[in-house]
XYZ file of C-alpha atoms in Angstrom:
624
model
C -44.090 41.007 -30.133
C -43.358 41.167 -33.748
C -47.177 41.474 -34.446
C -47.622 44.117 -32.073
C -44.758 46.105 -33.977
C -46.194 45.313 -37.281
C -49.415 46.743 -36.357
C -47.777 49.957 -34.740
C -45.810 50.576 -37.957
C -48.101 49.474 -40.631
C -50.384 51.639 -42.591
C -53.757 50.715 -42.539
C -54.511 48.224 -45.142
C -54.626 44.388 -45.824
C -51.264 43.511 -44.260
C -52.165 45.539 -41.163
C -55.392 43.913 -40.865
C -53.997 40.391 -41.229
C -51.198 41.252 -38.603
C -54.274 42.326 -36.308
C -56.050 39.069 -37.069
C -53.003 36.846 -36.100
C -52.312 39.142 -33.152
C -56.066 38.656 -32.054
C -55.866 34.982 -31.979
C -52.769 34.701 -29.961
C -54.132 37.521 -27.510
C -57.482 35.175 -27.403
C -55.223 31.830 -26.537
C -53.325 33.927 -23.495
C -56.778 34.899 -22.134
C -56.213 38.605 -22.840
C -59.839 38.756 -24.160
C -60.068 42.777 -24.143
C -56.738 43.279 -25.927
C -57.833 40.477 -28.256
C -61.355 41.910 -29.180
C -59.495 45.475 -30.057
C -57.159 43.555 -32.731
C -59.899 41.544 -34.123
C -62.415 44.499 -34.477
C -59.653 46.300 -36.531
C -59.155 43.386 -38.655
C -62.812 42.875 -39.282
C -62.844 46.258 -40.787
C -61.023 44.830 -43.682
C -63.092 42.405 -46.373
C -60.537 40.180 -46.821
C -60.246 39.330 -43.026
C -63.814 39.954 -41.867
C -65.268 36.679 -41.800
C -62.488 34.980 -39.592
C -62.084 38.046 -37.278
C -66.092 38.027 -37.061
C -65.951 34.272 -35.967
C -63.504 34.800 -33.577
C -64.990 37.832 -32.050
C -68.163 35.589 -31.558
C -65.849 33.437 -29.158
C -64.348 36.147 -27.668
C -67.519 37.974 -26.554
C -69.103 34.800 -25.570
C -66.235 34.293 -23.110
C -66.568 37.669 -21.742
C -70.360 37.148 -21.225
C -71.483 39.560 -23.839
C -73.981 37.489 -25.464
C -75.895 40.216 -27.152
C -72.799 41.613 -28.937
C -71.627 37.867 -30.213
C -75.384 37.643 -31.390
C -75.215 40.627 -33.615
C -71.948 39.367 -35.093
C -73.341 35.826 -35.690
C -76.635 37.308 -37.419
C -74.622 39.496 -39.952
C -72.401 36.177 -40.596
C -75.867 34.179 -41.273
C -76.993 36.904 -43.690
C -73.687 35.731 -46.068
C -73.959 32.042 -45.175
C -77.366 31.018 -43.952
C -76.007 27.461 -43.496
C -74.203 28.490 -40.113
C -75.869 27.398 -36.989
C -77.811 30.359 -35.361
C -77.189 28.723 -32.134
C -74.120 30.564 -30.528
C -72.809 27.724 -28.138
C -73.559 25.276 -31.568
C -71.382 27.793 -33.680
C -68.687 28.169 -30.975
C -68.303 24.469 -30.688
C -68.244 23.875 -34.611
C -65.367 26.296 -34.954
C -62.023 24.602 -35.462
C -59.834 25.532 -32.649
C -57.114 27.933 -33.352
C -53.495 26.944 -33.528
C -52.148 26.410 -30.260
C -48.789 27.177 -28.464
C -46.106 24.999 -27.550
C -48.338 23.440 -24.812
C -50.695 22.165 -27.242
C -49.949 18.351 -26.401
C -49.528 18.556 -22.764
C -53.101 17.775 -21.216
C -52.211 19.740 -18.049
C -51.968 23.025 -19.891
C -55.290 24.952 -19.792
C -56.216 27.436 -22.175
C -52.815 27.257 -23.477
C -51.489 29.204 -20.485
C -52.159 27.437 -17.112
C -50.261 24.489 -16.006
C -51.885 22.206 -13.280
C -50.037 21.229 -10.549
C -51.411 20.043 -7.426
C -55.487 19.165 -7.014
C -56.685 21.519 -4.021
C -60.110 20.097 -3.696
C -63.172 18.881 -5.682
C -66.857 18.933 -5.723
C -69.922 17.892 -7.724
C -69.372 21.021 -9.855
C -65.751 20.692 -10.654
C -62.253 20.630 -9.268
C -59.820 23.222 -7.969
C -56.061 22.963 -8.888
C -53.163 24.962 -7.766
C -51.486 25.929 -11.380
C -48.626 27.809 -12.574
C -49.516 30.822 -15.237
C -46.715 29.937 -17.901
C -46.695 33.720 -19.139
C -46.412 35.478 -15.805
C -44.710 32.541 -13.906
C -47.405 33.342 -11.116
C -49.094 30.828 -8.537
C -52.618 30.679 -9.025
C -55.954 28.693 -8.057
C -57.724 27.050 -11.261
C -61.225 26.168 -10.691
C -62.174 23.517 -13.659
C -65.823 23.016 -14.296
C -66.526 19.200 -14.316
C -66.816 18.049 -17.965
C -70.125 16.236 -17.127
C -71.813 19.748 -17.025
C -73.329 20.769 -20.495
C -73.316 23.981 -21.409
C -76.554 25.799 -20.476
C -77.261 23.649 -17.798
C -77.771 24.885 -14.160
C -74.370 23.676 -12.869
C -72.714 25.804 -16.036
C -74.884 28.750 -15.733
C -73.673 29.123 -11.868
C -70.241 28.925 -13.015
C -70.776 31.461 -15.617
C -72.463 33.768 -12.947
C -69.531 33.237 -10.572
C -67.010 34.270 -13.493
C -68.708 37.192 -14.647
C -69.682 38.545 -10.820
C -66.349 37.781 -9.249
C -64.496 39.318 -12.110
C -65.983 42.768 -11.502
C -65.612 42.788 -7.660
C -61.937 44.226 -6.940
C -61.626 44.713 -3.063
C -59.038 43.635 -0.442
C -61.646 41.388 1.188
C -62.771 39.516 -1.749
C -60.783 36.519 -3.540
C -59.360 38.367 -6.700
C -60.456 36.685 -10.253
C -57.593 37.342 -12.591
C -59.052 35.408 -15.772
C -61.785 33.160 -16.829
C -63.247 31.489 -19.968
C -66.795 30.614 -19.811
C -66.284 28.894 -22.987
C -63.659 26.375 -21.857
C -65.376 26.297 -18.358
C -62.483 27.412 -16.243
C -61.695 30.112 -13.540
C -58.436 31.691 -12.515
C -58.099 33.099 -9.095
C -55.411 34.146 -6.465
C -54.185 31.304 -4.438
C -55.387 31.773 -0.804
C -52.553 29.937 0.863
C -53.855 30.711 4.498
C -56.650 28.158 4.219
C -60.159 28.388 4.646
C -62.165 29.706 7.869
C -63.601 26.246 8.287
C -60.248 24.796 8.601
C -59.153 27.562 11.173
C -62.060 26.899 13.171
C -61.063 23.154 13.684
C -57.969 24.560 15.704
C -60.052 27.105 17.747
C -59.911 30.887 17.545
C -59.397 33.778 19.877
C -62.173 36.251 20.270
C -60.003 38.916 18.815
C -59.096 36.616 15.833
C -62.765 36.121 15.291
C -63.624 39.760 15.599
C -60.741 40.436 12.985
C -62.324 37.896 10.519
C -65.763 39.651 10.896
C -64.471 43.059 10.117
C -62.799 41.802 7.100
C -65.723 39.520 5.912
C -68.174 42.585 6.309
C -65.862 45.097 4.541
C -66.008 42.621 1.304
C -69.792 42.287 2.074
C -70.377 45.826 1.941
C -68.821 46.165 -1.619
C -70.913 43.660 -2.984
C -73.975 44.842 -1.555
C -73.181 48.321 -2.892
C -73.034 46.668 -6.347
C -76.306 45.184 -5.751
C -74.912 41.624 -5.433
C -75.979 39.207 -2.257
C -73.732 36.436 -1.961
C -76.277 33.799 -0.500
C -73.754 31.305 0.465
C -71.794 32.925 3.519
C -70.323 30.117 5.386
C -66.975 29.057 6.706
C -65.883 27.038 3.353
C -66.232 30.198 1.407
C -64.254 32.509 3.790
C -60.441 32.337 2.997
C -57.320 33.735 4.095
C -54.317 35.007 2.379
C -50.687 34.801 3.761
C -51.222 37.961 5.970
C -53.994 36.638 7.562
C -56.561 38.866 5.670
C -60.055 37.341 5.579
C -61.527 37.240 1.776
C -65.054 36.191 0.444
C -65.033 33.361 -2.367
C -67.263 31.510 -4.140
C -70.044 33.915 -5.863
C -71.423 30.967 -7.928
C -74.998 31.397 -6.228
C -74.981 34.993 -5.990
C -78.243 36.803 -6.617
C -78.301 40.264 -8.500
C -80.886 42.808 -6.847
C -81.437 44.530 -10.054
C -82.829 41.603 -11.583
C -86.169 41.565 -9.558
C -87.327 40.270 -5.961
C -88.336 36.937 -6.973
C -86.017 33.900 -6.159
C -85.667 31.212 -8.854
C -84.187 27.495 -8.858
C -85.464 26.572 -5.497
C -83.309 26.330 -2.288
C -79.887 27.794 -3.454
C -77.358 27.730 -1.109
C -76.028 25.613 2.075
C -79.016 24.847 4.117
C -77.475 24.931 7.600
C -76.431 28.637 6.932
C -79.760 29.850 5.073
C -81.927 32.591 5.847
C -85.664 32.021 6.645
C -86.503 34.195 3.614
C -84.309 32.349 1.492
C -85.950 28.837 2.565
C -89.623 30.356 2.009
C -88.744 32.111 -1.382
C -89.552 35.153 0.094
C -87.963 38.773 -1.519
C -84.356 38.888 -0.710
C -82.000 41.724 0.667
C -78.892 42.216 2.337
C -79.875 41.017 5.308
C -79.836 37.411 3.879
C -76.280 37.745 3.970
C -76.120 38.754 7.389
C -77.757 35.862 8.667
C -75.622 33.414 6.892
C -72.951 35.707 8.373
C -74.353 34.981 11.873
C -74.565 31.530 11.892
C -70.730 31.405 10.642
C -69.832 33.849 13.734
C -71.722 31.624 16.036
C -69.958 28.760 14.705
C -66.744 30.257 14.995
C -67.275 31.277 18.637
C -68.780 27.965 19.688
C -67.396 25.477 17.777
C -70.603 24.314 16.268
C -73.842 25.639 14.409
C -76.734 27.382 16.315
C -79.011 24.434 14.808
C -77.645 21.023 14.963
C -80.157 19.827 12.257
C -81.166 17.379 10.797
C -84.427 19.171 9.993
C -82.776 22.826 9.364
C -85.852 24.129 7.601
C -87.981 23.681 10.692
C -85.044 25.095 13.079
C -84.434 28.224 10.991
C -87.857 29.277 10.532
C -89.266 28.348 13.938
C -86.563 27.660 16.652
C -84.989 30.286 19.131
C -81.107 30.596 18.771
C -79.211 29.497 21.729
C -77.130 31.957 23.783
C -73.642 31.739 22.438
C -72.476 32.440 25.953
C -74.472 29.708 27.590
C -73.299 27.116 24.848
C -69.412 28.045 24.606
C -68.928 30.211 27.770
C -67.823 33.001 25.613
C -68.358 36.853 26.643
C -71.670 37.496 26.850
C -71.439 40.695 24.862
C -71.650 38.562 22.031
C -75.163 37.594 22.406
C -77.209 40.740 21.687
C -74.825 40.839 18.285
C -75.801 37.372 17.397
C -79.383 37.435 18.447
C -80.011 40.491 15.775
C -77.885 38.682 13.234
C -80.121 35.449 13.465
C -83.326 37.295 14.020
C -86.148 35.083 11.956
C -87.498 38.564 10.471
C -85.118 40.521 8.209
C -86.424 43.818 9.283
C -85.317 42.832 13.053
C -81.596 42.252 11.477
C -78.999 44.956 11.280
C -80.276 47.518 8.293
C -76.519 48.898 7.904
C -73.186 46.950 7.827
C -71.920 50.224 9.548
C -73.854 49.920 12.705
C -72.955 46.104 13.034
C -69.171 47.257 12.576
C -69.438 49.690 15.222
C -70.979 47.301 17.784
C -68.337 44.697 16.854
C -65.598 47.367 17.401
C -66.890 48.261 20.623
C -66.778 44.702 22.054
C -64.233 44.429 25.160
C -62.920 41.092 24.511
C -61.029 39.066 27.155
C -57.623 39.067 25.046
C -58.000 42.616 24.061
C -54.373 43.132 26.360
C -52.512 40.946 23.903
C -53.714 42.185 20.681
C -52.956 40.256 17.390
C -50.220 38.116 18.999
C -48.918 35.344 16.738
C -47.540 32.446 18.725
C -43.718 31.943 18.934
C -41.637 29.275 17.543
C -40.200 27.033 20.011
C -36.755 28.348 21.451
C -34.317 27.682 24.312
C -33.896 31.484 24.993
C -37.059 33.280 26.257
C -36.007 36.752 25.462
C -37.411 38.348 22.680
C -33.751 40.029 21.696
C -32.487 36.324 21.289
C -35.404 35.687 19.070
C -34.246 38.352 16.668
C -30.662 37.492 16.465
C -29.420 36.038 13.096
C -31.111 32.413 12.177
C -28.519 30.112 13.501
C -26.149 31.503 16.252
C -22.405 30.501 15.372
C -22.085 28.290 18.894
C -25.407 26.825 18.283
C -25.597 23.182 19.518
C -26.014 20.246 17.109
C -29.991 20.003 16.677
C -30.755 23.226 18.373
C -33.814 24.688 16.647
C -33.541 27.976 14.534
C -34.743 31.236 16.013
C -37.770 32.826 14.416
C -36.832 35.974 12.742
C -33.877 36.153 10.479
C -31.908 37.977 7.546
C -32.583 41.551 9.070
C -32.287 44.444 7.093
C -31.755 48.034 8.748
C -34.581 50.490 7.386
C -33.982 53.361 9.598
C -34.543 54.898 12.736
C -36.678 57.721 14.499
C -36.232 59.585 17.458
C -37.549 56.478 19.535
C -36.539 53.595 17.677
C -34.938 51.470 15.049
C -36.438 49.615 12.498
C -35.556 46.531 10.430
C -37.261 44.221 8.039
C -36.672 40.184 8.709
C -38.264 37.156 7.457
C -40.517 35.092 9.924
C -39.255 31.665 9.573
C -42.276 30.183 11.191
C -44.834 31.691 8.878
C -42.226 32.299 6.189
C -43.394 36.033 5.516
C -41.677 39.135 5.693
C -42.185 41.298 8.749
C -41.154 44.730 10.136
C -39.162 44.981 13.746
C -39.408 47.959 15.777
C -37.022 48.222 18.576
C -37.649 51.461 20.998
C -34.789 52.903 22.571
C -36.703 52.732 25.854
C -39.760 51.101 27.363
C -42.933 52.776 26.114
C -44.982 54.598 28.724
C -48.540 54.019 29.531
C -49.982 56.267 26.730
C -47.525 55.161 24.346
C -48.519 51.737 24.865
C -51.959 52.409 24.805
C -51.810 54.141 21.602
C -49.912 50.807 20.225
C -52.810 48.691 21.202
C -55.434 51.114 19.954
C -53.379 50.838 16.491
C -53.119 46.997 16.547
C -57.113 46.378 17.439
C -57.913 48.722 14.412
C -55.662 46.760 11.995
C -57.304 45.686 8.693
C -56.829 45.701 5.012
C -55.885 49.477 5.031
C -54.258 49.776 8.281
C -50.820 48.093 8.897
C -51.417 45.060 11.519
C -49.336 45.002 14.608
C -48.580 41.632 15.294
C -46.988 41.310 18.977
C -45.269 43.409 21.119
C -43.065 42.460 23.991
C -43.019 44.866 26.835
C -40.260 43.594 28.610
C -37.669 44.243 25.775
C -39.751 47.085 24.099
C -40.020 45.350 20.559
C -42.910 45.378 18.474
C -43.486 43.171 15.152
C -45.611 44.376 12.211
C -46.895 42.817 8.899
C -44.565 44.241 6.052
C -47.074 45.886 3.692
C -46.441 46.423 -0.134
C -46.476 49.598 -2.029
C -44.737 52.964 -2.139
C -45.245 56.072 -0.107
C -48.128 58.229 -1.685
C -46.015 61.459 -1.647
C -43.401 59.786 -3.836
C -45.644 58.671 -6.616
C -45.317 60.449 -9.929
C -48.449 59.378 -11.646
C -51.691 61.090 -10.526
C -54.907 59.566 -9.694
C -58.377 60.137 -11.457
C -60.829 61.755 -9.508
C -62.659 58.198 -9.251
C -59.927 56.465 -7.733
C -59.021 59.276 -5.621
C -62.409 59.269 -4.086
C -61.987 55.314 -3.691
C -58.653 56.454 -2.010
C -60.271 58.772 0.129
C -63.244 56.357 1.335
C -60.650 53.555 2.366
C -58.236 55.886 4.442
C -61.704 57.129 6.088
C -62.542 53.439 6.735
C -58.929 52.872 8.204
C -58.967 55.565 10.724
C -62.759 55.235 11.780
C -61.689 52.510 14.431
C -59.169 54.526 16.118
C -61.453 57.678 16.266
C -64.187 55.462 17.709
C -61.913 54.531 20.578
C -61.199 58.233 21.102
C -57.559 57.821 19.851
C -56.050 58.983 16.533
C -53.051 57.964 14.351
C -51.124 61.369 14.663
C -48.913 60.710 11.962
C -50.660 60.926 8.658
C -48.459 61.983 5.841
C -47.092 61.468 2.327
C -44.772 58.748 3.660
C -46.616 56.973 6.175
C -49.498 56.288 3.471
C -48.401 53.405 1.121
C -50.156 52.839 -2.215
C -49.873 49.574 -4.090
C -50.281 48.694 -7.787
C -53.654 48.114 -7.646
C -54.540 51.361 -5.770
C -55.058 49.957 -2.343
C -53.540 51.875 0.662
C -51.772 50.834 3.835
C -51.265 53.344 6.553
C -48.130 52.242 8.399
C -48.210 51.858 11.990
C -44.527 51.072 12.629
C -42.039 54.024 13.202
C -44.565 56.838 14.172
C -43.040 59.624 16.457
C -44.694 59.941 20.002
C -48.104 61.587 20.257
C -48.773 63.560 23.454
C -51.992 64.892 24.746
C -55.481 64.281 23.594
C -56.228 62.495 20.421
C -57.096 64.810 17.443
C -59.237 63.257 14.897
C -59.715 66.396 13.248
C -55.843 66.565 12.343
C -56.011 62.896 10.732
C -58.951 64.119 8.570
C -57.434 66.939 7.608
C -54.143 65.487 6.659
C -55.882 62.590 4.550
C -57.833 65.093 2.572
C -54.652 67.197 1.838
C -52.851 64.077 0.675
C -55.872 63.157 -1.542
C -56.018 66.632 -3.031
C -52.164 66.480 -4.152
C -52.480 63.082 -5.210
C -54.794 64.426 -8.036
C -53.926 67.843 -8.769
C -50.633 68.263 -7.507
C -49.360 70.667 -4.523
C -52.449 72.728 -3.225
C -51.883 76.407 -2.252
C -51.142 76.891 1.113
C -53.985 79.189 1.715
C -56.680 76.634 0.725
C -58.335 74.615 3.413
C -57.904 71.004 3.106
C -61.434 70.153 2.632
C -61.608 72.965 0.015
C -58.600 71.405 -1.658
C -60.068 67.950 -1.995
C -63.459 69.092 -3.308
C -62.026 71.235 -5.825
C -59.354 68.575 -6.879
C -62.134 65.773 -7.112
C -64.994 67.675 -8.601
C -63.281 70.214 -10.883
C -65.661 72.322 -12.767
C -68.642 71.323 -10.426
C -71.396 74.152 -9.730
C -70.509 76.457 -6.734
C -73.800 74.989 -5.048
C -72.716 71.870 -5.005
C -69.412 72.786 -3.515
C -70.884 74.792 -1.009
C -73.342 72.131 0.051
C -70.092 69.694 0.571
C -68.276 72.397 2.421
C -71.103 72.169 5.002
C -70.906 68.510 5.637
C -69.209 67.583 9.043
C -65.812 65.836 8.796
C -64.554 65.795 12.294
C -63.584 62.171 12.172
C -63.199 58.699 10.078
C -66.930 57.870 10.022
C -67.810 61.702 8.909
C -64.968 61.556 6.482
C -66.346 58.285 4.832
C -69.994 59.965 4.463
C -68.169 62.960 2.981
C -66.266 60.807 0.326
C -69.684 59.236 -0.361
C -71.220 62.532 -0.994
C -68.245 63.147 -3.344
C -68.666 59.870 -5.077
C -72.531 60.297 -5.798
C -71.774 63.735 -7.213
C -69.398 62.188 -9.397
C -71.605 59.682 -10.797
C -74.249 62.380 -11.541
C -71.670 64.434 -13.402
C -70.707 61.307 -15.556
C -74.487 60.516 -16.204
C -75.220 64.139 -16.874
C -72.494 63.864 -19.509
C -73.958 60.906 -21.142
C -75.793 61.618 -24.300
């Protein structure tokens, strides 16, 4: 902090350059690489600090994966000192390690910052630990590359690839990467306390839980594919769950970049039991390779076994017909055509769009749809839902009687038809929202609640259970603040992403001929990362036919206000959002966008994509 204050207050000169050099080295130890680079670049402008600053910059650029930038600086250093090694890795290893923090002698402190706690798992490439970030006090997962893997070897290259790819993918359904050091061989990720799909399958999964997992995984894959990345190793062990039960894709160590060319290298890369025929034969890869692995994963989730049992997986993937899931497990036969298409031998016979696959999954009529997203209740002596929502321990509780499930209620307010409270689910140790309706819901209101529950996902609040007898619903407790109360306006790019996410959230509702009906600045929350959650709890009753257009207009109006403040009331919602996001775009462009249909969530998503493309073209046109 003292150095930061010095850098701000000192005039340009040797003293400020020295402060920048010291500050850059400290930030590098704390793995704040971008900030460290800015300080070191300023220090390198001074002749007295240049050599030390440039040497540190080489290490930072290598850690960030910017080898060419590091090589340019090394070339400049060697012009003054030819005795320096021209090899980047050798130069970095030869540098004397900077002074460490107070943790220097603690072997369980990695990178001067992360304290290793428990070993979560291990494999040939390294180990994964539960760790504490001593700077933020957050609990994280730290993947440590095995010390036997030399720099430049295949395991090291896969680790570096995973670090660089995953760091650039930010999505609610992809495991978040917080930090990494290619130089020191570690990767810091969010800790997925819900376990892996592989673990969950061992206890069996309900059809609706499998579909919910599918929707989450497809959302993460969609972003990766849009960025030109094929995962190549979709399998249950690489799908994880957070505390809310949201599925996320992890381990991009064998990912393939589409823009690097169509030829595969490195032999069979992936897991053979889940590998597509084109991966096995070395043919050109596309997004359908991931859909094949996804199909094997879904088959295993439903049937409790792989579609091909081995041991000759190569011959089976290439030549054997896939058995029908309904015949193997007795599941609903509506899964069969979806799995048959996912596991087609030819990539051209599989789905050519995740959107089409998503719609088919949404249209499945599953046996347990009548009890959407139910969570098993903790054992208790009284069966009434009301008793489950009483304080944690009753004053007259007998010795040894178990605690009830929901405790520490905090009132949140009321609507015309219900009261709301926040509580702790003591079984799963997470926060939930409890809504008690003043009277039993009628058939139309119940149908709406079930539709909202089935549509739950990363951007639509999940309804967890509903007790018809006592007219009580339980929901997840989302994070974030109402978008209508935010003071900070969004950039056009972030607002466009918000528009797409909200469209994706309401699309399943509109596909079921229902609508949300209560979208406003208070029913849409936005968290610190810009991810929205549409509230399902505390909604006023909606009577009459569903109005998808009203949902779409409300979202457009909300997004427009988030960028440019309150819009004039005489401006139509679609015109407002175009003006807010595209600003000074040509009139012809705006006119073309106005002609695009936007009657429901799917059409709104296509509309938002068209705006996104126009923003990218504007950015490219402005680049010299």
